[in-house]
Coordinates of C-alpha atoms and ligand atoms in Angstrom, one line a residue:
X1 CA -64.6 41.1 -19.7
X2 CA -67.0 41.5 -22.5
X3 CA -67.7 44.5 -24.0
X4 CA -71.5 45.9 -25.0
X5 CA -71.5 45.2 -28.7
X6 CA -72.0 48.6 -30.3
X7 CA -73.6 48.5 -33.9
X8 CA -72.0 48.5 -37.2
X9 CA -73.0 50.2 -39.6
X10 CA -70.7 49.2 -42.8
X11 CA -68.0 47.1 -43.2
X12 CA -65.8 48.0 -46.5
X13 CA -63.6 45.8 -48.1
X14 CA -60.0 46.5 -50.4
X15 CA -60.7 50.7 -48.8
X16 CA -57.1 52.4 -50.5
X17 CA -58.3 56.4 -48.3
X18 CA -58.2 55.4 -45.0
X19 CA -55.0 54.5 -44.4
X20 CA -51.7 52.9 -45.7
X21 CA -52.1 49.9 -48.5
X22 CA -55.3 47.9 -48.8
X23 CA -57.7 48.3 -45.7
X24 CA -60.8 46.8 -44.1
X25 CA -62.9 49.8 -43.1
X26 CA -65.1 49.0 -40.2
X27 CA -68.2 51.9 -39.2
X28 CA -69.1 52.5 -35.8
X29 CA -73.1 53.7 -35.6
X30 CA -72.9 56.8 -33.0
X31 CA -71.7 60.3 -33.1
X32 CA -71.0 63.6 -31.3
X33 CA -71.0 65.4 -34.1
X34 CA -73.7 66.5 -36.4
X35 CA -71.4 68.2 -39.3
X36 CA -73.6 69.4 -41.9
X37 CA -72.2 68.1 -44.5
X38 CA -71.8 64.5 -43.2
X39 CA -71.5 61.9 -45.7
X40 CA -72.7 59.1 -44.0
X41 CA -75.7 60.3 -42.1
X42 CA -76.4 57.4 -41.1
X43 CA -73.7 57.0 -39.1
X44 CA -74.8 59.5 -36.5
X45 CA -77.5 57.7 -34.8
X46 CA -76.4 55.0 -32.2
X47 CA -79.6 53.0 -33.2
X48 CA -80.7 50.4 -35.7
X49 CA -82.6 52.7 -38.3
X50 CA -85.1 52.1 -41.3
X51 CA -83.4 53.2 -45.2
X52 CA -86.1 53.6 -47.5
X53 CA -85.3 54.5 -51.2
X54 CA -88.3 55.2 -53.4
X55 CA -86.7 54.6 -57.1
X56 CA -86.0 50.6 -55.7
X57 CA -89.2 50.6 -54.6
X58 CA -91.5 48.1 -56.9
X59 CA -94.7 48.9 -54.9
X60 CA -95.5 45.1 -54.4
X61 CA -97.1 45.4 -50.6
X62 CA -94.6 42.5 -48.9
X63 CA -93.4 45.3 -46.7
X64 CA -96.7 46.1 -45.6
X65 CA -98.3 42.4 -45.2
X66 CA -94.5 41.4 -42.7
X67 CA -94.9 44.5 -40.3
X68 CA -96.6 43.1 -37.3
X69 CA -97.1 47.0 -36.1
X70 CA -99.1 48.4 -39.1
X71 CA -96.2 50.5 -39.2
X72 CA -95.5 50.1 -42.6
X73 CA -98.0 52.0 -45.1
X74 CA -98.2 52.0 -49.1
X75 CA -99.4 55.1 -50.6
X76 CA -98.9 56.8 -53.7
X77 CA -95.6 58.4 -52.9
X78 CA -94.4 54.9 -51.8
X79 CA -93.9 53.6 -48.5
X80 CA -94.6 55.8 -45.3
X81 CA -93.1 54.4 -41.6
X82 CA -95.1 55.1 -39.1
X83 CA -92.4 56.2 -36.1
X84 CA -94.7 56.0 -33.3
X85 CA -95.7 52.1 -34.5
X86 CA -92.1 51.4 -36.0
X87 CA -90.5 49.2 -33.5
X88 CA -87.2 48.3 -35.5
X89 CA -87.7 45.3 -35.9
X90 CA -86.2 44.4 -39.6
X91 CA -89.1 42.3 -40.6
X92 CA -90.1 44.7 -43.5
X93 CA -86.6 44.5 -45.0
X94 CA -86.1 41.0 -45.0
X95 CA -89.8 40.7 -47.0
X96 CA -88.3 43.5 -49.8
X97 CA -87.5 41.7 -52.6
X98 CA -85.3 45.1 -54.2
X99 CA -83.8 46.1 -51.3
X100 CA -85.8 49.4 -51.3
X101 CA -86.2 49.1 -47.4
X102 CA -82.9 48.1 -45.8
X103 CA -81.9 48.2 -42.1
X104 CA -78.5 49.9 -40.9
X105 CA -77.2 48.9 -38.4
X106 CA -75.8 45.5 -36.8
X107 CA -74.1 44.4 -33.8
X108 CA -70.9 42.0 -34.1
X109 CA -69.2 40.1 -31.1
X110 CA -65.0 40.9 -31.3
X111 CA -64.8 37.3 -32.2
X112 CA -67.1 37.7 -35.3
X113 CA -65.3 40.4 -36.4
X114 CA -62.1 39.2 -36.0
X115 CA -63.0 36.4 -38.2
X116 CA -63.9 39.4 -40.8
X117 CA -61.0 41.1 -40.4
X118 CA -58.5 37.5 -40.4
X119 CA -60.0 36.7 -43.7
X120 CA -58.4 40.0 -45.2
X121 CA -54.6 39.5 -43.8
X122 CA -53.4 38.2 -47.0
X123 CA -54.6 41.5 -48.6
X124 CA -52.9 43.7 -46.0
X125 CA -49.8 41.7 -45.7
X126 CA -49.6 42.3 -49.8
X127 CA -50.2 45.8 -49.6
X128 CA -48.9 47.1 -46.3
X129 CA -52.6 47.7 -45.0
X130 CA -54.7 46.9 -42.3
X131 CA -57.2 47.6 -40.7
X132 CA -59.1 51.0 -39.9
X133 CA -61.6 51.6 -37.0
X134 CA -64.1 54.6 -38.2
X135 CA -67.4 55.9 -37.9
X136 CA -69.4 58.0 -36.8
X137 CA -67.3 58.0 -33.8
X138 CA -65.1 55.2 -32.4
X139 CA -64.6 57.0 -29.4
X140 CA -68.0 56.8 -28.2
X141 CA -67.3 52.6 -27.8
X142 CA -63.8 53.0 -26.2
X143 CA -64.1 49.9 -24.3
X144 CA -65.1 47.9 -27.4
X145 CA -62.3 49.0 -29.3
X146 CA -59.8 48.2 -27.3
X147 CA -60.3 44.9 -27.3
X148 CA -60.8 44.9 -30.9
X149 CA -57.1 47.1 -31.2
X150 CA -55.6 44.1 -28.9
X151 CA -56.7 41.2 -31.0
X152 CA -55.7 43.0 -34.0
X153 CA -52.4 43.9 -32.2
X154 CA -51.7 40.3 -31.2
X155 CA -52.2 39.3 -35.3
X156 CA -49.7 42.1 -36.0
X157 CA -52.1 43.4 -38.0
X158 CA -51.7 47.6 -38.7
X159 CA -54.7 49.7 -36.9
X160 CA -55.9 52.6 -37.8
X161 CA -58.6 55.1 -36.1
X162 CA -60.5 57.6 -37.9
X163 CA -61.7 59.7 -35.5
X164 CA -63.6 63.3 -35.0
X165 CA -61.2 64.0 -31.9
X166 CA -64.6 64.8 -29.9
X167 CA -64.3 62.4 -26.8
X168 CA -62.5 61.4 -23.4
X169 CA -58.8 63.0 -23.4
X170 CA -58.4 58.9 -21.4
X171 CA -60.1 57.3 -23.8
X172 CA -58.2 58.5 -26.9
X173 CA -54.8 58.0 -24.9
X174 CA -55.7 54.7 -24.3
X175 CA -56.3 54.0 -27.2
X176 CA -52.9 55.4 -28.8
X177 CA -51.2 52.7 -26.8
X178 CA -52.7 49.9 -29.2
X179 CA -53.2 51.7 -32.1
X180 CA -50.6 52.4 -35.4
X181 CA -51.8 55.7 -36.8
X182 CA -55.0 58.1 -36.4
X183 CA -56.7 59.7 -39.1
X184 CA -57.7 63.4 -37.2
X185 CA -60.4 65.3 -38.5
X186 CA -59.7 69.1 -38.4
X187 CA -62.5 71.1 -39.5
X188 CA -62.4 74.9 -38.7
X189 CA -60.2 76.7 -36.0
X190 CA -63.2 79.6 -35.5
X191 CA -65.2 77.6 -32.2
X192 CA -68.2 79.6 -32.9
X193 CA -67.8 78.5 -36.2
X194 CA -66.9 75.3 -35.6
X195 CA -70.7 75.1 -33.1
X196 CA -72.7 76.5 -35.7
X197 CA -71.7 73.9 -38.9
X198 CA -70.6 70.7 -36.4
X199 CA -72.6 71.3 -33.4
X200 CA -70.1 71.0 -31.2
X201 CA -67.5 73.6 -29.6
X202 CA -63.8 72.7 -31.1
X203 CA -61.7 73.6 -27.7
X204 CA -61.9 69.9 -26.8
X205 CA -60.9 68.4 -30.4
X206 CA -58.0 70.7 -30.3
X207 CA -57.1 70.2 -26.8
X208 CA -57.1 66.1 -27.4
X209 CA -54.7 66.6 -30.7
X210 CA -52.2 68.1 -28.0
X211 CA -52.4 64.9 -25.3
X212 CA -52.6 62.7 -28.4
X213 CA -49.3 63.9 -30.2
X214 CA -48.0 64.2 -26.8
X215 CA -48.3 60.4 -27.0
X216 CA -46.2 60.4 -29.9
X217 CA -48.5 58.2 -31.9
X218 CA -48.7 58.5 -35.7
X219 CA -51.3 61.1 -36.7
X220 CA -52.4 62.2 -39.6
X221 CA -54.6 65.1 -40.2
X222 CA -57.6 65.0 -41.9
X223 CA -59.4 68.2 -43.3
X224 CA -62.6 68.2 -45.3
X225 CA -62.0 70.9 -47.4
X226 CA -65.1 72.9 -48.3
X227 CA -65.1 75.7 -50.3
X228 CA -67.3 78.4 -48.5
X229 CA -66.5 76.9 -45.5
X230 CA -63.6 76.5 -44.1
X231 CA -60.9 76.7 -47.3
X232 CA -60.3 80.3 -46.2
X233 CA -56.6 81.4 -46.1
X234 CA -56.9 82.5 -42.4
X235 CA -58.7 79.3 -41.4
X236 CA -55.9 77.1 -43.1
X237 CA -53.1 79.5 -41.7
X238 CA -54.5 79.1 -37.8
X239 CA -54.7 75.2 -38.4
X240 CA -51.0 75.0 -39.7
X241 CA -49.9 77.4 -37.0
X242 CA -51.6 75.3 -34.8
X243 CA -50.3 71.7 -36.0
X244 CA -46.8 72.7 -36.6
X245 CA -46.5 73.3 -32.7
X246 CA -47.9 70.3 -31.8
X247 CA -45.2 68.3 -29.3
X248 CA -44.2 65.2 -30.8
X249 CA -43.7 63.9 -34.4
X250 CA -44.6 66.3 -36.8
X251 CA -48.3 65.1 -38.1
X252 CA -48.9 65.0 -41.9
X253 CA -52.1 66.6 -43.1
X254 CA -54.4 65.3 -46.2
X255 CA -57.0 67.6 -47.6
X256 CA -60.2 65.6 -49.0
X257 CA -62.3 67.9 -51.3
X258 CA -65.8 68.0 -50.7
X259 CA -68.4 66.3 -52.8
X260 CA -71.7 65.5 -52.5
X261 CA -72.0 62.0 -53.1
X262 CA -74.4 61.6 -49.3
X263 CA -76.9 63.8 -51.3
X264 CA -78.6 60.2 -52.1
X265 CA -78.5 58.7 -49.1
X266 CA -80.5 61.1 -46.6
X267 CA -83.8 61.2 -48.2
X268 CA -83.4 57.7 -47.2
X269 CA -83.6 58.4 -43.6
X270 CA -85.9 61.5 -44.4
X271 CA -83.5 63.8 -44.0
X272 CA -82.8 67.1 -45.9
X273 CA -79.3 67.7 -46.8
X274 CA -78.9 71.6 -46.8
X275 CA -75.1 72.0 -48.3
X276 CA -76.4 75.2 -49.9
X277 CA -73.4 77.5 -48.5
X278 CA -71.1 74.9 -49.2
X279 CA -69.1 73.8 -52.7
X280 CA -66.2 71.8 -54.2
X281 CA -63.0 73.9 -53.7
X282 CA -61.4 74.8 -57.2
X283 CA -57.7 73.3 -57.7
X284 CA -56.5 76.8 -57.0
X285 CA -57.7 76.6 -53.3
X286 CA -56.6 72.5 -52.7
X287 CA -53.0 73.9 -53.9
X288 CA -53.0 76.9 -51.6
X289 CA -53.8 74.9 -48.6
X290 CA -50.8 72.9 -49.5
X291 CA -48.6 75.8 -50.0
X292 CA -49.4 77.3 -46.3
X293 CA -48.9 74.0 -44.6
X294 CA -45.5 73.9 -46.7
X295 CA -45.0 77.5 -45.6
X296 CA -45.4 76.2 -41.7
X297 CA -42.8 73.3 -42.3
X298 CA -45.7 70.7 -42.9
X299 CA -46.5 68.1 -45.4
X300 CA -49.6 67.8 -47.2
X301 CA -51.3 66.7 -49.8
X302 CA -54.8 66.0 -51.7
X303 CA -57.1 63.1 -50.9
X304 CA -56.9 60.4 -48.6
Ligands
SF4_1 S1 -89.0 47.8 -39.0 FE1 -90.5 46.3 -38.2 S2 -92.0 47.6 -37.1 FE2 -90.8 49.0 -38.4 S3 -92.0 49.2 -40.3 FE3 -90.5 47.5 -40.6 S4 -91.6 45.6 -40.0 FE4 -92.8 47.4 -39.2
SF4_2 S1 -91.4 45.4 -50.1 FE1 -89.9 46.8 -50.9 S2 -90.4 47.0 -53.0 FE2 -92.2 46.1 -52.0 S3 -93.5 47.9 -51.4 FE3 -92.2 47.4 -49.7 S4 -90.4 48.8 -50.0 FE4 -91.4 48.7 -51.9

């Protein structure tokens, strides 16, 4: 049967941190999750969404003259979207001649993006790679992405899935029987913590890593490592507590410092990106993290 195409909102060629070798990267539109620090904000939306970004912006009016809603309005600060009138339609992006408007967001057919994905086999078969399933949240088009995971599967091509861990306990087992290796996100161990800078409680993350390593699928660990945050030596000591008794293979766990390279990309959306109780983590803290997880039997290590 065929699946409802969810969007796409970035597909990223000759990616070497997501995954062994050289990968295809492939971003689901649609998440649980609203960390604060997200770098790709505009992942979390399901829906087709307007980018505007005022330094491309020439001022020349085709915007304005293509919307069919008077949607679309030049003033001195550049252009203005009228929400209520916006109907999503694209027109205005496909009239910028500097790609100051752009439209994220795309739906794809399996078939069209197995034709995508085919075209980079002689890359992974080079490299060891493959391809990687991320988001937002795969999860949230389970369905979808199986079929996807079987096609790959039936190429022999390696799958990957980056995933938040927020989702159906089914769904993500499923999904381990056709996929090679997960890339886990662990964040913080506190819940209430966990609610206030992800908007979501953690009990159900950390209750899927168990039934997933139950599985005995590859996984690794993936923390965002944010100084302020969660780079904290009890937060790090509950998470290795927590993955070294974890049934199954023992999981390996990366820790990706936090930068701020999204800071560009949500006044695009009109967003505000408040990271103001968060910063880089000195090399003292990356190592430290790497010592406890070695201290808990664990292998780790910096970066993707
Ligand atoms: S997306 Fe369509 S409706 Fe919205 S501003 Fe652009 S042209 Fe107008
Ligand atoms: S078409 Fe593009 S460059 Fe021209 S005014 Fe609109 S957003 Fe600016």
């Amino acid at each position: 049967m065929t699946q409802p195409q969810p969007l796409i909102f970035d597909i990223k060629r000759y990616s070497i941190n997501d995954g062994p070798g050289i990968r295809l990267t492939i971003f689901f539109k649609g998440c649980p999750l609203s960390c604060r620090w997200c770098h790709n904000p505009e992942s979390l939306s399901m829906r087709t969404q307007k980018l505007y970004t005022r330094s491309k912006c020439i001022g020349c009016g085709e915007c304005v003259k293509a919307c069919q809603n008077q949607a679309c309005l030049l003033g001195k600060g550049g252009i203005v979207t009228d929400a209520e009138r916006c109907q999503v339609c694209g027109a205005c992006a496909e009239a910028c001649p500097s790609l100051a408007t752009e439209m994220s967001g795309r739906s794809y057919s399996v078939a069209e993006l197995m034709g995508i994905i085919e075209k980079e086999i002689p890359f992974f078969d080079q490299s060891g790679g493959g391809v990687t399933f991320s988001g937002g949240e795969p999860l949230m088009h389970t369905p979808f992405l199986l079929e996807l995971l079987n096609a790959c599967g039936e190429q022999q091509i390696h799958r990957a899935v980056d995933t938040s861990g927020y989702g159906k306990t089914t769904d993500l087992v499923a999904i381990a029987e056709q996929a090679d290796l997960f890339l886990f996100d662990l964040k913080l161990m506190d819940a209430e913590r966990h609610r206030e800078f992800t908007g979501v409680d953690n009990s159900l993350i950390l209750d899927n890593l168990k039934a997933l390593a139950t599985t005995g699928v590859q996984i690794e660990i993936r923390v965002p490592l944010i100084a302020g945050l969660n780079d904290d030596r009890q937060n790090l000591e509950q998470m290795a507590t927590f993955v070294a008794q974890l049934p199954g293979p023992r999981p390996t766990l990366s820790f990706l410092p936090f930068h701020n390279i999204a800071e560009n990309k949500y006044p695009k959306l009109g967003q505000i990106y408040d990271v103001s109780e968060m910063a880089v983590p000195g090399t003292e803290r990356l190592q430290q993290a790497v010592d406890i997880c070695a201290d808990h039997g664990l292998i780790a290590s910096v970066g993707g």
